[in-house]
Tab-separated table of C-alpha atoms in Angstrom:
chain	number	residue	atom	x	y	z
A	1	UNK	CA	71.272	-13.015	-38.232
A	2	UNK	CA	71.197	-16.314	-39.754
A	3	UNK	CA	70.669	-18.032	-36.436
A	4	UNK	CA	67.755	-15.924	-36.176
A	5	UNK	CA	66.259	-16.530	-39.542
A	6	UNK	CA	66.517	-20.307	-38.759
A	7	UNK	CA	64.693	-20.118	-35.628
A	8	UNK	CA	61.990	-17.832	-37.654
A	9	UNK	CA	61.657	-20.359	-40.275
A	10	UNK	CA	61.419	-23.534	-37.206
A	11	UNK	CA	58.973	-21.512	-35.549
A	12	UNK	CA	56.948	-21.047	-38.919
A	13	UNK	CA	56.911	-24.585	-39.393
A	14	UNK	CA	55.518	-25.648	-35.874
A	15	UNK	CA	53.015	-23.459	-36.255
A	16	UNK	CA	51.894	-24.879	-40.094
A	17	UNK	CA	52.334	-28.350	-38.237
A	18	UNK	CA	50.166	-27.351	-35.542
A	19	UNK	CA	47.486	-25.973	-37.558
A	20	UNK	CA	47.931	-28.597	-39.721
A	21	UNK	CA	47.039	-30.926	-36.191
A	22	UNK	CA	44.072	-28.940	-35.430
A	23	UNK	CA	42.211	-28.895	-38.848
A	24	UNK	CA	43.086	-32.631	-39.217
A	25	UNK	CA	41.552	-32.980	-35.433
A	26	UNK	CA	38.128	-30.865	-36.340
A	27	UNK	CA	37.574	-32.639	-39.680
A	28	UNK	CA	38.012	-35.821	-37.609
A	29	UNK	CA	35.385	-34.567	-35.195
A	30	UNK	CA	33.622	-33.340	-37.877
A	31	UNK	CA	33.167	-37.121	-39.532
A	32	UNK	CA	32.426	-38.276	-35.695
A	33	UNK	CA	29.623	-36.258	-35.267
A	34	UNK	CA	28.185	-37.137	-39.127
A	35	UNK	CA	28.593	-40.623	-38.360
A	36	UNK	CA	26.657	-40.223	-34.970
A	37	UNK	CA	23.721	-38.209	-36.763
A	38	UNK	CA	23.628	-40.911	-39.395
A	39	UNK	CA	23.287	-43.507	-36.274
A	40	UNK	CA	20.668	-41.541	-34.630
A	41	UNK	CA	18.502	-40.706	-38.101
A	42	UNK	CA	18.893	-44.231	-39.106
A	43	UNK	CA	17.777	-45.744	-35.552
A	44	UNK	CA	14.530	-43.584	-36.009
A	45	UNK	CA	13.550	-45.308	-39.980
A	46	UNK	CA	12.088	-48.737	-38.722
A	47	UNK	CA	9.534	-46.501	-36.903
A	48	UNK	CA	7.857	-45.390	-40.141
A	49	UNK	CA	6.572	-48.928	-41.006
A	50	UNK	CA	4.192	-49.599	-37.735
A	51	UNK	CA	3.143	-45.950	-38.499
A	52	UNK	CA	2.265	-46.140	-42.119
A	53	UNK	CA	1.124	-49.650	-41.467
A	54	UNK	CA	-1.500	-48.721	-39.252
A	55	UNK	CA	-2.338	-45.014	-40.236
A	56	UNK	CA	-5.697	-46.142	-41.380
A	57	UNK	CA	-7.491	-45.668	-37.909
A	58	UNK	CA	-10.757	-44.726	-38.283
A	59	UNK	CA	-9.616	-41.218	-37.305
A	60	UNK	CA	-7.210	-40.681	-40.064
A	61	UNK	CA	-9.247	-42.751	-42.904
A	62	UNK	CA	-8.770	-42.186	-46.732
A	63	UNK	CA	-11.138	-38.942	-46.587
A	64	UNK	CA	-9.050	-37.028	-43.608
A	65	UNK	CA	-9.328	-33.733	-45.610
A	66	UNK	CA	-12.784	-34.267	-46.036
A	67	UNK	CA	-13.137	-34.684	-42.142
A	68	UNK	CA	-14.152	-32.230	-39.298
A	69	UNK	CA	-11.152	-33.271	-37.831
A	70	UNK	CA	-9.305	-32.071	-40.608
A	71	UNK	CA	-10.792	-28.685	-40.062
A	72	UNK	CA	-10.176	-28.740	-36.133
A	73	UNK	CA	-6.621	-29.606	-36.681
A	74	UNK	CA	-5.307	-28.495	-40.241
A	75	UNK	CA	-1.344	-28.746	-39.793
A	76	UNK	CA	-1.796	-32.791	-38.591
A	77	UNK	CA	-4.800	-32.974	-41.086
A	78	UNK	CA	-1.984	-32.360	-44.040
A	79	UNK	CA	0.304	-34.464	-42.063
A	80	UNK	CA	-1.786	-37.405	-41.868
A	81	UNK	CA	-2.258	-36.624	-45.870
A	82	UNK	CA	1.531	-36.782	-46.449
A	83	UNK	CA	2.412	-40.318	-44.636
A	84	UNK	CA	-0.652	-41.412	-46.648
A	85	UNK	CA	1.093	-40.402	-49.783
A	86	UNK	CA	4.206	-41.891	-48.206
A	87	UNK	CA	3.341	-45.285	-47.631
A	88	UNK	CA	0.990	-45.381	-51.215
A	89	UNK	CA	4.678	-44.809	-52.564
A	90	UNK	CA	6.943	-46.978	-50.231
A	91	UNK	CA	4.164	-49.819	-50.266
A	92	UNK	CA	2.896	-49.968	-53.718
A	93	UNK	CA	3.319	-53.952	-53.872
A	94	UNK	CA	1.362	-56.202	-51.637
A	95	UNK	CA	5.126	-57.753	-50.476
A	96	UNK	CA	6.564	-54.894	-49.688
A	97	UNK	CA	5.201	-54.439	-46.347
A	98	UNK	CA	6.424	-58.194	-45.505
A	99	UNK	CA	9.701	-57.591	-47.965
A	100	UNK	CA	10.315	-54.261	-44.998
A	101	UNK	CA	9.192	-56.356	-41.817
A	102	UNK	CA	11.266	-59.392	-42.448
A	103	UNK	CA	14.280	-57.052	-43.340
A	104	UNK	CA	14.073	-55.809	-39.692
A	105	UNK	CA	13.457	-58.866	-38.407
A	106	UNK	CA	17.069	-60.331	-40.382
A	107	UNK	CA	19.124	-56.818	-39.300
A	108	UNK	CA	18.539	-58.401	-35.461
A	109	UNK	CA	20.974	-60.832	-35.804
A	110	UNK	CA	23.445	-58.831	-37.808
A	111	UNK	CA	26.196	-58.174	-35.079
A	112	UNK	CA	27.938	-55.921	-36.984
A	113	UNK	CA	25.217	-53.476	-36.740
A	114	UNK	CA	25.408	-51.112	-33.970
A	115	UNK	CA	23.051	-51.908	-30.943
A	116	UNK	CA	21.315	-48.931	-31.708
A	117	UNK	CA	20.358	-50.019	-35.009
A	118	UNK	CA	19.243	-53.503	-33.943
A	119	UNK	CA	17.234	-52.437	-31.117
A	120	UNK	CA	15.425	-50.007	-32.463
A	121	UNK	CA	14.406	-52.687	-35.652
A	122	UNK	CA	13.100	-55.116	-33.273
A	123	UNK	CA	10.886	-52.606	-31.069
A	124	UNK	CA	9.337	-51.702	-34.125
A	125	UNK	CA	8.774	-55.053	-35.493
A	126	UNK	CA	7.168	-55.586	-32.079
A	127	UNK	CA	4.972	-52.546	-32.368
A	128	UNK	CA	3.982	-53.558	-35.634
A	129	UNK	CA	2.633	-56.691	-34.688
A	130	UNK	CA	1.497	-55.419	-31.179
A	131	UNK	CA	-0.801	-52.859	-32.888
A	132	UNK	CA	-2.312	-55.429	-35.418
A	133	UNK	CA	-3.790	-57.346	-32.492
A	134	UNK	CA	-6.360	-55.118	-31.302
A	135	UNK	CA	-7.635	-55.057	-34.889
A	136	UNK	CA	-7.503	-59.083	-34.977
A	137	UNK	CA	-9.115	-59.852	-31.763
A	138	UNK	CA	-12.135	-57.473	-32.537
A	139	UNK	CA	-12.509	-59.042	-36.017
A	140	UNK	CA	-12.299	-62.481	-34.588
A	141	UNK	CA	-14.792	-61.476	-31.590
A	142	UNK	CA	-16.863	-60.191	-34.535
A	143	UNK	CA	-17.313	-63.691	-36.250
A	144	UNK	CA	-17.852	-65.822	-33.256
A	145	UNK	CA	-20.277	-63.569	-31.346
A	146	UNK	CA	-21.818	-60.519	-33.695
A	147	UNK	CA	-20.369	-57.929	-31.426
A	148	UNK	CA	-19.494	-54.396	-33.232
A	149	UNK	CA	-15.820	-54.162	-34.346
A	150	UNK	CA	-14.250	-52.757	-31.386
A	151	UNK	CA	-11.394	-51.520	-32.772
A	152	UNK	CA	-13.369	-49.435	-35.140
A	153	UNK	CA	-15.032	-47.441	-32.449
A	154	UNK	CA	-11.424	-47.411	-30.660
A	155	UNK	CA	-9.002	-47.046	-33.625
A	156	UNK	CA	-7.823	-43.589	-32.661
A	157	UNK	CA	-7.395	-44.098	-29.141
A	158	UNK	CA	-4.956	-47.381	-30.671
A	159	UNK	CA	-3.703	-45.493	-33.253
A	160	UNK	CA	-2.715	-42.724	-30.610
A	161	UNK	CA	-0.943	-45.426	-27.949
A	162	UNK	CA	1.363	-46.257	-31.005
A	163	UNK	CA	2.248	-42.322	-32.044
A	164	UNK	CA	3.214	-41.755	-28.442
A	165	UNK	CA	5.477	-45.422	-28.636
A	166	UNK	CA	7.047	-43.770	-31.945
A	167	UNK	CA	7.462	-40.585	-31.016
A	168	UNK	CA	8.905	-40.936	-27.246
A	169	UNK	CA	11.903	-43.445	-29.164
A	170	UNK	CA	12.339	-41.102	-31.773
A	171	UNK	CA	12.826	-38.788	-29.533
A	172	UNK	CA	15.017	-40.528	-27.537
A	173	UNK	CA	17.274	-41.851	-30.684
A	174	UNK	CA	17.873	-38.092	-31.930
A	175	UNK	CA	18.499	-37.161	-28.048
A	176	UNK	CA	20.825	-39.871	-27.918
A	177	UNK	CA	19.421	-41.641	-25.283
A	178	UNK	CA	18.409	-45.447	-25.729
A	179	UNK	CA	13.981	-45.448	-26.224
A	180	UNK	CA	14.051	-48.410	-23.812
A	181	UNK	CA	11.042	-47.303	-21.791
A	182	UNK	CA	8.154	-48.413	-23.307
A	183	UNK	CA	6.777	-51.227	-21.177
A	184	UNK	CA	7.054	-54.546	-22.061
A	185	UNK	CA	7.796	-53.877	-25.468
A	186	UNK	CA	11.124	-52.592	-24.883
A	187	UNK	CA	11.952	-55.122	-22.452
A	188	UNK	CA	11.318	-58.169	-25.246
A	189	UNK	CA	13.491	-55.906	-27.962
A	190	UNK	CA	16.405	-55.902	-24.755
A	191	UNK	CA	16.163	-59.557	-24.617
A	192	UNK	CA	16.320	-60.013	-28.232
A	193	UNK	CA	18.867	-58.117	-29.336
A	194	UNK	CA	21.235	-59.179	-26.117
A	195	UNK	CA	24.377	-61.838	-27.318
């Protein structure tokens, strides 16, 4: 009888250890899988400053509501509206913008950053400049010869090319899959984020 109580008692406490195993083990995966979110969410933020950067296309100018477009296409009318409001509050200084850019620029050579991180901080400090250059040629074509600002009549067709950059490597980050297909561009982030 006492034997029996004994091996009642063991067999109790293997099964409190074991539970004990498996909640430890879930909480762990638990944290793993935060962690990895985090990673992902995180990887997608340096996407938000080409975006709000250059959000002033002639498509989605100051008076989007006022638009027909804005009629045609309520839902991305009011979402146009809220990254405006966004960046007004992000990039209320004139620094900021360069304070944000040269923050990505420094977290490339942080090695104890994930990959992830650093990769995805230097393809959008490339987009960011990319997309400025279509604006800068035009202007400069503008001075030396009179010609009409080309970017003007081709802002949203500009402004489009960089949504579909962003949203194929956010995309990609919350997929988990590394947004290293965007020609060129992701080819100069590879290089630059390889040591």
């Amino acid at each position: 009888d006492l034997e029996e109580l004994r091996r009642t008692v063991r067999y109790l406490e293997l099964e409190e250890r074991g539970r004990a195993k498996e909640q430890s083990r879930s909480l762990e995966t638990f944290r793993a899988d935060v962690a990895t979110i985090s990673l992902r969410v995180f990887a997608c933020l340096p996407y938000l400053l080409p975006v709000l950067t250059h959000l002033d296309a002639p498509a989605t100018g100051e008076g989007v509501m006022l638009s027909t477009w804005s009629e045609n296409y309520p839902v991305l009318a009011r979402c146009v509206v809220t990254l405006q409001d966004l960046d007004s509050f992000l990039f209320q200084a004139w620094w900021a913008r360069v304070l944000a850019f040269n923050v990505m620029l420094a977290s490339i050579w942080a090695s104890q950053l994930p990959q992830l991180l650093r990769f995805n901080a230097l393809q959008a400090a490339i987009l960011y400049v990319i997309f400025y250059l279509p604006r800068t040629t035009s202007l400069l074509a503008q001075s030396l010869q009179n010609d009409p600002d080309s970017y003007f009549d081709n802002g949203p067709a500009v402004f489009g090319a960089l949504l579909f950059c962003v949203v194929y490597a956010v995309v990609c980050n919350l997929n988990g899959r590394f947004p290293d297909g965007i020609p060129f561009v992701s080819g100069v982030a590879r290089e630059g984020t390889r040591y």
